Amino acid sequence: MSDELDNKAVEVLKRNERGGYTVPTARLYPYQWNWDSAFIALGYGSIDRARAWAELESLLEGQWDDGMVPSILFRHDDPDYFPGPAIWQTHTMKQPSPRMPTTGISQPPVFASVMHELVESGNSSDLERAERLLAPVLRWHEWFQRDRSMNGVVSTVHPWETGRDNCPDWEIGLDAVEIDDALEPYQRKDTEHADARQRPRKDQYDKFITLVKFAREREWNQRRFTDESPFLMADPGIHFILLRANRDLLRLAVMVGDTAAADRLEELIDLGEKATEHLWNNELHAFTARDMRTGRFSNGISNASFLCFYADAGSEDQRRHTLEHFARIAQLVKSHVPSWDPEADGFDSQRYWCGPVWPQMNYLISRGLCEQGYHNYAQTVRDDLCQLIEQSGFRECFDPLSGNGCLGTDFSWTAAIWLAWASPNKQELAA
Ligand code: GLC
């Protein structure tokens, strides 16, 4: 079974290849996505190293002059997708001169950690390719700290930037967003390609588009967007992924002897470690999302809360509490790790980031748990994902109660995570 699935996974990646870059899945997501490409590169790491690096390099073709690497690169206009380049309009603005039409927000920066992973499992040619990317990736990390932070805490201006689009985490932040009266009527495409009951709601979508319009009216000046956005929240996902990415980039900088980059990365890590405390929700005893304007915490625990291990962050006490939640939630689901706590308001086992298990999140969570010595927990997270894929195929995400697949089929990051990590063949190799 696993050999057959390995072959199918390779086929999925090849089928989603569009000449130098890979789409997450045909039709529903017809462009290049940021953290998808990073995970796709990780998957290619097991089968074709040159292709892995090409995927990473292609993503940086969309980097803005200010260092930001956008969430989507619109290399062409696909009328089948909304909201496309005509809504974002970033390429028509004077600053900060994107080289191609893109969105004006970023996504969780797993990129540097994937580079590090490829170098660790590779040879000197991998290190050479990584060395070439070190400077642009550091500029991207700098951008988060400089243009997307409030009082030193890296924050986000749009749920789409977190990659966890409609997670109930964002409800308290979205409450402050008034739907723009002058919003042009629009036609969603996602609900034509996928079951509407599994996608974000209409009122959420109106607010998502309102935020895009808000930034467009500020000509995509990112510092202004952060300062003035009606939505401004800190996200444990971006926070922990960035902290880990800074640590991995530091390791690479040391390997290639770039002391200036290493010094700067140590500073960024220090800032990240200090900011961690800001995300500790003392009522829930977990790291959760937080509204940066009001200081209010989100009312639930998401799978991003469990990334503290991956970032090697938090005190012993904070980790103990987090593990207690992990064990409690494990009792409530058939498959760990649901994207939202089944006991919190807003849980919906099939609705996108309100409950389903996401392959790439399981990978990150399990990596962290394993590195911190929680091997049994790490193995559960891996086994559960393996079973989900065996049961339902390379779906976008999975219902944690039934194990059924949700939304997109033939999904690139699911195939990539399978090849890089979840396949029993891979697990035997690692053992
Ligand atoms: C959805 C997901 C996001 C992902 C994108 C493409 O928007 O929420 O995380 O990057 O699809 O797969």
mmCIF file of N, CA, C and O in Angstrom, residues 81-118:
data_model
loop_
_atom_site.group_PDB
_atom_site.id
_atom_site.type_symbol
_atom_site.label_atom_id
_atom_site.label_comp_id
_atom_site.label_asym_id
_atom_site.label_seq_id
_atom_site.Cartn_x
_atom_site.Cartn_y
_atom_site.Cartn_z
ATOM 1 N N TYR A 81 -10.417 31.983 -10.660
ATOM 2 C CA TYR A 81 -10.039 32.182 -9.258
ATOM 3 C C TYR A 81 -10.448 33.574 -8.785
ATOM 4 O O TYR A 81 -10.287 34.565 -9.481
ATOM 5 N N PHE A 82 -10.939 33.635 -7.559
ATOM 6 C CA PHE A 82 -11.246 34.921 -6.922
ATOM 7 C C PHE A 82 -10.699 34.891 -5.505
ATOM 8 O O PHE A 82 -10.869 33.877 -4.810
ATOM 9 N N PRO A 83 -10.096 35.953 -5.048
ATOM 10 C CA PRO A 83 -9.784 37.236 -5.675
ATOM 11 C C PRO A 83 -8.422 37.212 -6.360
ATOM 12 O O PRO A 83 -7.407 36.995 -5.731
ATOM 13 N N GLY A 84 -8.431 37.475 -7.649
ATOM 14 C CA GLY A 84 -7.214 37.451 -8.466
ATOM 15 C C GLY A 84 -6.528 38.809 -8.503
ATOM 16 O O GLY A 84 -6.856 39.721 -7.731
ATOM 17 N N PRO A 85 -5.576 38.977 -9.428
ATOM 18 C CA PRO A 85 -4.749 40.187 -9.493
ATOM 19 C C PRO A 85 -5.543 41.480 -9.634
ATOM 20 O O PRO A 85 -5.125 42.534 -9.134
ATOM 21 N N ALA A 86 -6.707 41.416 -10.268
ATOM 22 C CA ALA A 86 -7.480 42.647 -10.464
ATOM 23 C C ALA A 86 -8.014 43.194 -9.144
ATOM 24 O O ALA A 86 -8.289 44.396 -9.026
ATOM 25 N N ILE A 87 -8.183 42.335 -8.171
ATOM 26 C CA ILE A 87 -8.664 42.790 -6.866
ATOM 27 C C ILE A 87 -7.494 43.276 -6.000
ATOM 28 O O ILE A 87 -7.562 44.304 -5.342
ATOM 29 N N TRP A 88 -6.397 42.571 -6.045
ATOM 30 C CA TRP A 88 -5.248 42.971 -5.205
ATOM 31 C C TRP A 88 -4.578 44.213 -5.757
ATOM 32 O O TRP A 88 -4.141 45.075 -4.997
ATOM 33 N N GLN A 89 -4.439 44.280 -7.066
ATOM 34 C CA GLN A 89 -3.830 45.446 -7.743
ATOM 35 C C GLN A 89 -2.480 45.859 -7.189
ATOM 36 O O GLN A 89 -2.147 47.042 -7.187
ATOM 37 N N THR A 90 -1.687 44.921 -6.709
ATOM 38 C CA THR A 90 -0.394 45.328 -6.141
ATOM 39 C C THR A 90 0.571 45.813 -7.222
ATOM 40 O O THR A 90 1.379 46.712 -6.968
ATOM 41 N N HIS A 91 0.477 45.229 -8.410
ATOM 42 C CA HIS A 91 1.459 45.562 -9.451
ATOM 43 C C HIS A 91 1.212 46.926 -10.073
ATOM 44 O O HIS A 91 2.051 47.431 -10.809
ATOM 45 N N THR A 92 0.070 47.522 -9.773
ATOM 46 C CA THR A 92 -0.193 48.849 -10.344
ATOM 47 C C THR A 92 0.297 49.954 -9.397
ATOM 48 O O THR A 92 0.251 51.123 -9.736
ATOM 49 N N MET A 93 0.744 49.584 -8.214
ATOM 50 C CA MET A 93 1.140 50.590 -7.225
ATOM 51 C C MET A 93 2.611 50.972 -7.405
ATOM 52 O O MET A 93 3.411 50.165 -7.854
ATOM 53 N N LYS A 94 2.912 52.183 -6.963
ATOM 54 C CA LYS A 94 4.294 52.649 -7.108
ATOM 55 C C LYS A 94 5.236 51.858 -6.200
ATOM 56 O O LYS A 94 6.317 51.500 -6.551
ATOM 57 N N GLN A 95 4.788 51.636 -4.990
ATOM 58 C CA GLN A 95 5.682 50.959 -4.071
ATOM 59 C C GLN A 95 4.991 49.772 -3.430
ATOM 60 O O GLN A 95 3.767 49.783 -3.349
ATOM 61 N N PRO A 96 5.719 48.795 -3.013
ATOM 62 C CA PRO A 96 7.167 48.617 -3.111
ATOM 63 C C PRO A 96 7.532 47.727 -4.288
ATOM 64 O O PRO A 96 8.282 46.793 -4.158
ATOM 65 N N SER A 97 7.064 48.105 -5.435
ATOM 66 C CA SER A 97 7.377 47.526 -6.745
ATOM 67 C C SER A 97 7.531 46.012 -6.826
ATOM 68 O O SER A 97 8.629 45.514 -7.019
ATOM 69 N N PRO A 98 6.444 45.288 -6.674
ATOM 70 C CA PRO A 98 6.541 43.852 -6.917
ATOM 71 C C PRO A 98 6.841 43.587 -8.389
ATOM 72 O O PRO A 98 6.425 44.342 -9.260
ATOM 73 N N ARG A 99 7.598 42.515 -8.630
ATOM 74 C CA ARG A 99 8.027 42.218 -9.994
ATOM 75 C C ARG A 99 6.935 41.575 -10.839
ATOM 76 O O ARG A 99 7.014 41.506 -12.039
ATOM 77 N N MET A 100 5.928 41.046 -10.168
ATOM 78 C CA MET A 100 4.817 40.430 -10.919
ATOM 79 C C MET A 100 3.574 40.621 -10.069
ATOM 80 O O MET A 100 3.685 40.915 -8.883
ATOM 81 N N PRO A 101 2.395 40.456 -10.649
ATOM 82 C CA PRO A 101 1.197 40.587 -9.822
ATOM 83 C C PRO A 101 1.229 39.551 -8.697
ATOM 84 O O PRO A 101 1.502 38.366 -8.942
ATOM 85 N N THR A 102 0.987 40.008 -7.501
ATOM 86 C CA THR A 102 0.967 39.112 -6.339
ATOM 87 C C THR A 102 -0.100 39.621 -5.369
ATOM 88 O O THR A 102 -0.653 40.698 -5.565
ATOM 89 N N THR A 103 -0.330 38.870 -4.318
ATOM 90 C CA THR A 103 -1.129 39.429 -3.227
ATOM 91 C C THR A 103 -0.249 40.437 -2.493
ATOM 92 O O THR A 103 0.945 40.568 -2.792
ATOM 93 N N GLY A 104 -0.792 41.115 -1.507
ATOM 94 C CA GLY A 104 -0.007 42.091 -0.740
ATOM 95 C C GLY A 104 0.183 41.657 0.708
ATOM 96 O O GLY A 104 0.436 42.499 1.570
ATOM 97 N N ILE A 105 0.019 40.381 0.954
ATOM 98 C CA ILE A 105 0.241 39.836 2.301
ATOM 99 C C ILE A 105 1.166 38.636 2.163
ATOM 100 O O ILE A 105 1.325 38.117 1.071
ATOM 101 N N SER A 106 1.737 38.208 3.295
ATOM 102 C CA SER A 106 2.660 37.085 3.227
ATOM 103 C C SER A 106 1.993 35.813 3.743
ATOM 104 O O SER A 106 0.748 35.726 3.772
ATOM 105 N N GLN A 107 2.779 34.836 4.128
ATOM 106 C CA GLN A 107 2.260 33.588 4.706
ATOM 107 C C GLN A 107 3.304 33.051 5.677
ATOM 108 O O GLN A 107 4.445 33.529 5.688
ATOM 109 N N PRO A 108 2.960 32.044 6.494
ATOM 110 C CA PRO A 108 3.936 31.541 7.477
ATOM 111 C C PRO A 108 5.263 31.139 6.806
ATOM 112 O O PRO A 108 5.273 30.347 5.863
ATOM 113 N N PRO A 109 6.380 31.697 7.308
ATOM 114 C CA PRO A 109 7.673 31.526 6.627
ATOM 115 C C PRO A 109 8.389 30.218 6.991
ATOM 116 O O PRO A 109 9.435 30.234 7.643
ATOM 117 N N VAL A 110 7.857 29.106 6.520
ATOM 118 C CA VAL A 110 8.520 27.814 6.776
ATOM 119 C C VAL A 110 9.732 27.600 5.858
ATOM 120 O O VAL A 110 10.494 26.645 6.033
ATOM 121 N N PHE A 111 9.883 28.492 4.905
ATOM 122 C CA PHE A 111 10.879 28.381 3.837
ATOM 123 C C PHE A 111 12.285 28.066 4.375
ATOM 124 O O PHE A 111 12.942 27.110 3.938
ATOM 125 N N ALA A 112 12.764 28.874 5.323
ATOM 126 C CA ALA A 112 14.144 28.703 5.813
ATOM 127 C C ALA A 112 14.318 27.336 6.475
ATOM 128 O O ALA A 112 15.381 26.713 6.367
ATOM 129 N N SER A 113 13.279 26.859 7.132
ATOM 130 C CA SER A 113 13.381 25.560 7.799
ATOM 131 C C SER A 113 13.430 24.428 6.784
ATOM 132 O O SER A 113 14.103 23.422 6.995
ATOM 133 N N VAL A 114 12.748 24.630 5.659
ATOM 134 C CA VAL A 114 12.829 23.626 4.593
ATOM 135 C C VAL A 114 14.246 23.635 3.987
ATOM 136 O O VAL A 114 14.850 22.585 3.759
ATOM 137 N N MET A 115 14.772 24.840 3.784
ATOM 138 C CA MET A 115 16.159 24.921 3.263
ATOM 139 C C MET A 115 17.100 24.171 4.185
ATOM 140 O O MET A 115 17.952 23.397 3.738
ATOM 141 N N HIS A 116 16.935 24.401 5.472
ATOM 142 C CA HIS A 116 17.820 23.759 6.439
ATOM 143 C C HIS A 116 17.686 22.241 6.382
ATOM 144 O O HIS A 116 18.678 21.500 6.413
ATOM 145 N N GLU A 117 16.456 21.797 6.248
ATOM 146 C CA GLU A 117 16.174 20.362 6.164
ATOM 147 C C GLU A 117 16.848 19.747 4.924
ATOM 148 O O GLU A 117 17.434 18.666 4.993
ATOM 149 N N LEU A 118 16.769 20.460 3.802
ATOM 150 C CA LEU A 118 17.388 19.954 2.577
ATOM 151 C C LEU A 118 18.913 19.893 2.721
ATOM 152 O O LEU A 118 19.563 18.961 2.248
#
